[in-house]
């Protein structure tokens, strides 16, 4: 057949879009924290205070004579005189409890106390122990050297140290070294006169004239 006019345009199909791929995100696993160890602090024990007494024993005195077991107070602390062979230091200068450099050689800290020290008791004189004499073999006497000057006369109120020399009846005596020094200042050890003077003193010789 025939037609008139312009041919109609061929319809154009719209382009087909390519399929869109949706990415699949893998699940993210949260990191697991390592366990935390909490340190445990050991309990701290509270210090144990020394026992406290309600009464203070007599205050320490530099002029008193102390024996084993005697108790004194100094600045509200209680001290006990040690047993032999340390007892001699308790009555010796330079061994004041809690105050001197060497007080622990003579005293033991027992505790604390409160209030005023009780009055110092007056102890009756203590009889010296009876020693059975041992007769030594008799040897020819050796004359001791004689000095022209006498050292200081012995005094029962003085404090003596190792090496100190004194005079008694024109004889010279020397105070022995530690651990015997403490007896030199203790009653009952007067050089040449007491029963036990040789425990503390050594006879050095004789002298003439008055003690210096």
Tab-separated table of C-alpha atoms in Angstrom:
chain	number	residue	atom	x	y	z
A	1	UNK	CA	0.000	0.000	0.000
A	2	UNK	CA	1.011	3.664	0.260
A	3	UNK	CA	1.284	6.284	2.918
A	4	UNK	CA	1.602	9.975	3.180
A	5	UNK	CA	3.687	12.194	5.416
A	6	UNK	CA	6.813	11.474	7.415
A	7	UNK	CA	7.353	8.059	8.878
A	8	UNK	CA	6.852	7.949	12.649
A	9	UNK	CA	9.941	7.706	14.778
A	10	UNK	CA	10.966	4.275	15.996
A	11	UNK	CA	10.296	4.177	19.791
A	12	UNK	CA	13.541	3.902	21.731
A	13	UNK	CA	13.443	1.701	24.837
A	14	UNK	CA	14.965	3.354	27.893
A	15	UNK	CA	18.318	1.909	28.904
A	16	UNK	CA	18.169	-0.758	31.627
A	17	UNK	CA	20.217	0.145	34.674
A	18	UNK	CA	22.827	-2.380	35.772
A	19	UNK	CA	21.921	-4.153	38.994
A	20	UNK	CA	23.341	-2.467	42.078
A	21	UNK	CA	25.379	-4.787	44.345
A	22	UNK	CA	24.935	-4.001	48.040
A	23	UNK	CA	28.169	-4.908	49.908
A	24	UNK	CA	27.621	-7.102	52.933
A	25	UNK	CA	29.676	-5.822	55.882
A	26	UNK	CA	31.057	-8.611	58.041
A	27	UNK	CA	30.157	-8.192	61.724
A	28	UNK	CA	32.948	-6.649	63.785
A	29	UNK	CA	33.753	-8.510	67.008
A	30	UNK	CA	34.649	-6.171	69.873
A	31	UNK	CA	38.071	-6.965	71.410
A	32	UNK	CA	37.926	-8.733	74.750
A	33	UNK	CA	39.971	-6.910	77.396
A	34	UNK	CA	42.487	-8.964	79.331
A	35	UNK	CA	41.436	-9.586	82.945
A	36	UNK	CA	42.902	-7.029	85.416
A	37	UNK	CA	44.445	-8.408	88.596
A	38	UNK	CA	43.816	-6.143	91.597
A	39	UNK	CA	46.720	-6.333	94.067
A	40	UNK	CA	45.675	-7.268	97.602
A	41	UNK	CA	47.492	-5.296	100.292
A	42	UNK	CA	48.393	-7.334	103.330
A	43	UNK	CA	46.927	-5.933	106.537
A	44	UNK	CA	49.379	-3.836	108.561
A	45	UNK	CA	49.515	-4.818	112.214
A	46	UNK	CA	49.354	-1.914	114.609
A	47	UNK	CA	52.487	-1.625	116.795
A	48	UNK	CA	52.074	-3.060	120.247
A	49	UNK	CA	52.725	-0.448	122.908
A	50	UNK	CA	54.866	-1.335	125.893
A	51	UNK	CA	52.812	-2.111	129.012
A	52	UNK	CA	51.914	0.941	131.035
A	53	UNK	CA	51.979	1.069	134.819
A	54	UNK	CA	49.817	3.412	136.815
A	55	UNK	CA	52.622	4.195	139.283
A	56	UNK	CA	56.207	5.177	138.586
A	57	UNK	CA	59.039	3.554	140.595
A	58	UNK	CA	61.577	5.857	142.285
A	59	UNK	CA	63.297	8.315	139.964
A	60	UNK	CA	66.853	7.438	138.927
A	61	UNK	CA	69.526	9.074	141.097
A	62	UNK	CA	73.210	9.439	140.231
A	63	UNK	CA	74.103	9.093	143.934
A	64	UNK	CA	72.133	5.894	144.636
A	65	UNK	CA	73.528	2.369	144.609
A	66	UNK	CA	71.495	-0.134	142.576
A	67	UNK	CA	71.473	-3.923	142.628
A	68	UNK	CA	70.083	-6.534	140.246
A	69	UNK	CA	66.330	-6.176	139.678
A	70	UNK	CA	66.033	-2.587	140.981
A	71	UNK	CA	63.556	-0.514	138.995
A	72	UNK	CA	63.739	3.248	138.417
A	73	UNK	CA	61.840	5.786	136.339
A	74	UNK	CA	63.145	8.474	133.998
A	75	UNK	CA	60.815	10.650	131.902
A	76	UNK	CA	57.845	8.343	132.613
A	77	UNK	CA	59.722	5.233	131.444
A	78	UNK	CA	60.531	2.268	133.682
A	79	UNK	CA	64.013	0.732	133.645
A	80	UNK	CA	65.270	-2.417	135.398
A	81	UNK	CA	68.871	-3.004	136.514
A	82	UNK	CA	70.371	-6.026	134.726
A	83	UNK	CA	71.770	-9.130	136.417
A	84	UNK	CA	75.455	-9.774	137.110
A	85	UNK	CA	77.959	-9.099	135.548
A	86	UNK	CA	76.206	-5.915	134.352
A	87	UNK	CA	74.796	-4.821	137.729
A	88	UNK	CA	77.873	-2.736	138.565
A	89	UNK	CA	77.136	-0.315	135.686
A	90	UNK	CA	73.740	0.629	137.175
A	91	UNK	CA	75.456	2.756	139.846
A	92	UNK	CA	78.246	4.054	137.587
A	93	UNK	CA	78.358	7.464	135.936
A	94	UNK	CA	77.806	7.388	132.178
A	95	UNK	CA	75.134	4.654	132.322
A	96	UNK	CA	72.061	6.790	133.231
A	97	UNK	CA	68.987	4.938	131.872
A	98	UNK	CA	67.680	6.319	128.595
A	99	UNK	CA	70.101	9.259	128.596
A	100	UNK	CA	73.665	7.993	128.179
A	101	UNK	CA	75.359	6.323	125.229
A	102	UNK	CA	75.834	2.969	126.986
A	103	UNK	CA	72.738	2.763	129.219
A	104	UNK	CA	71.575	-0.479	127.538
A	105	UNK	CA	74.664	-2.239	128.963
A	106	UNK	CA	73.218	-1.761	132.464
A	107	UNK	CA	69.452	-1.298	132.150
A	108	UNK	CA	66.428	-2.912	130.450
A	109	UNK	CA	63.431	-0.808	129.339
A	110	UNK	CA	60.392	-2.370	131.062
A	111	UNK	CA	57.588	-0.041	129.902
A	112	UNK	CA	56.060	3.332	130.723
A	113	UNK	CA	54.292	4.810	133.721
A	114	UNK	CA	52.231	7.841	134.649
A	115	UNK	CA	52.205	10.148	137.627
A	116	UNK	CA	54.973	11.116	140.009
A	117	UNK	CA	57.645	8.558	140.997
A	118	UNK	CA	57.090	6.975	144.410
A	119	UNK	CA	59.435	7.964	147.204
A	120	UNK	CA	62.858	6.350	147.071
A	121	UNK	CA	62.856	3.522	149.636
A	122	UNK	CA	65.770	3.396	152.044
A	123	UNK	CA	67.203	-0.084	151.769
A	124	UNK	CA	68.859	-1.637	154.806
A	125	UNK	CA	72.557	-2.353	154.378
A	126	UNK	CA	73.180	-5.590	152.513
A	127	UNK	CA	75.656	-7.928	154.083
A	128	UNK	CA	78.419	-8.994	151.735
A	129	UNK	CA	78.345	-12.720	150.852
A	130	UNK	CA	80.602	-14.883	152.948
A	131	UNK	CA	83.404	-16.307	150.877
A	132	UNK	CA	85.353	-19.355	152.039
A	133	UNK	CA	89.009	-18.328	151.878
A	134	UNK	CA	91.346	-20.456	149.773
A	135	UNK	CA	94.849	-20.529	151.155
A	136	UNK	CA	97.319	-19.867	148.368
A	137	UNK	CA	100.890	-21.133	148.518
A	138	UNK	CA	103.203	-18.753	150.323
A	139	UNK	CA	105.755	-17.068	148.085
A	140	UNK	CA	108.487	-14.660	148.981
A	141	UNK	CA	107.062	-11.109	148.992
A	142	UNK	CA	108.204	-8.887	146.154
A	143	UNK	CA	108.631	-5.248	147.096
A	144	UNK	CA	106.326	-3.017	145.062
A	145	UNK	CA	107.921	-0.046	143.293
A	146	UNK	CA	107.755	3.190	145.241
A	147	UNK	CA	106.641	6.496	143.752
A	148	UNK	CA	107.634	9.885	145.100
A	149	UNK	CA	104.167	11.388	144.547
A	150	UNK	CA	100.777	10.050	145.591
A	151	UNK	CA	97.744	10.310	143.265
A	152	UNK	CA	94.369	11.551	144.501
A	153	UNK	CA	93.037	9.907	147.654
A	154	UNK	CA	90.210	7.410	147.119
A	155	UNK	CA	86.690	8.821	147.689
A	156	UNK	CA	83.476	6.829	148.164
A	157	UNK	CA	81.506	9.558	146.367
A	158	UNK	CA	83.699	9.801	143.251
A	159	UNK	CA	83.106	8.029	139.923
A	160	UNK	CA	86.120	6.151	138.570
A	161	UNK	CA	86.929	4.957	135.064
A	162	UNK	CA	89.325	2.328	133.757
A	163	UNK	CA	92.943	3.348	134.435
A	164	UNK	CA	92.169	5.866	137.206
A	165	UNK	CA	94.685	5.762	140.069
A	166	UNK	CA	93.988	6.529	143.733
A	167	UNK	CA	95.880	6.492	147.012
A	168	UNK	CA	94.936	4.665	150.212
A	169	UNK	CA	97.418	4.550	153.117
A	170	UNK	CA	100.373	5.450	150.850
A	171	UNK	CA	99.532	2.650	148.422
A	172	UNK	CA	98.628	3.254	144.787
A	173	UNK	CA	95.664	1.401	143.282
A	174	UNK	CA	94.565	1.383	139.636
A	175	UNK	CA	90.950	0.829	138.459
A	176	UNK	CA	90.660	-2.275	136.252
A	177	UNK	CA	89.376	-2.314	132.673
A	178	UNK	CA	85.877	-3.385	131.519
A	179	UNK	CA	83.970	-5.401	132.643
A	180	UNK	CA	85.354	-4.711	136.158
A	181	UNK	CA	85.381	-0.904	135.955
A	182	UNK	CA	81.876	-0.575	137.399
A	183	UNK	CA	82.962	-1.986	140.755
A	184	UNK	CA	85.481	0.868	141.245
A	185	UNK	CA	82.632	3.296	142.036
A	186	UNK	CA	80.489	0.791	143.944
A	187	UNK	CA	80.290	0.483	147.720
A	188	UNK	CA	82.019	-2.587	149.156
A	189	UNK	CA	85.002	-2.424	146.755
A	190	UNK	CA	87.165	0.226	148.476
A	191	UNK	CA	90.796	-0.486	147.458
A	192	UNK	CA	92.798	-2.331	150.098
A	193	UNK	CA	90.018	-2.138	152.675
A	194	UNK	CA	87.066	-4.268	151.505
A	195	UNK	CA	86.758	-8.026	151.066
A	196	UNK	CA	86.396	-7.836	147.285
A	197	UNK	CA	88.584	-4.868	146.371
A	198	UNK	CA	90.781	-7.033	144.098
A	199	UNK	CA	87.762	-7.553	141.790
A	200	UNK	CA	87.937	-3.837	140.909
A	201	UNK	CA	91.467	-2.582	141.672
A	202	UNK	CA	95.098	-3.506	141.030
A	203	UNK	CA	97.843	-2.635	143.522
A	204	UNK	CA	100.393	-0.603	141.529
A	205	UNK	CA	102.927	0.258	144.227
A	206	UNK	CA	103.536	2.660	147.082
A	207	UNK	CA	104.085	6.394	147.348
A	208	UNK	CA	105.295	8.961	149.853
A	209	UNK	CA	103.927	12.316	150.894
A	210	UNK	CA	100.393	13.632	150.765
A	211	UNK	CA	98.028	12.705	147.896
A	212	UNK	CA	97.816	15.375	145.180
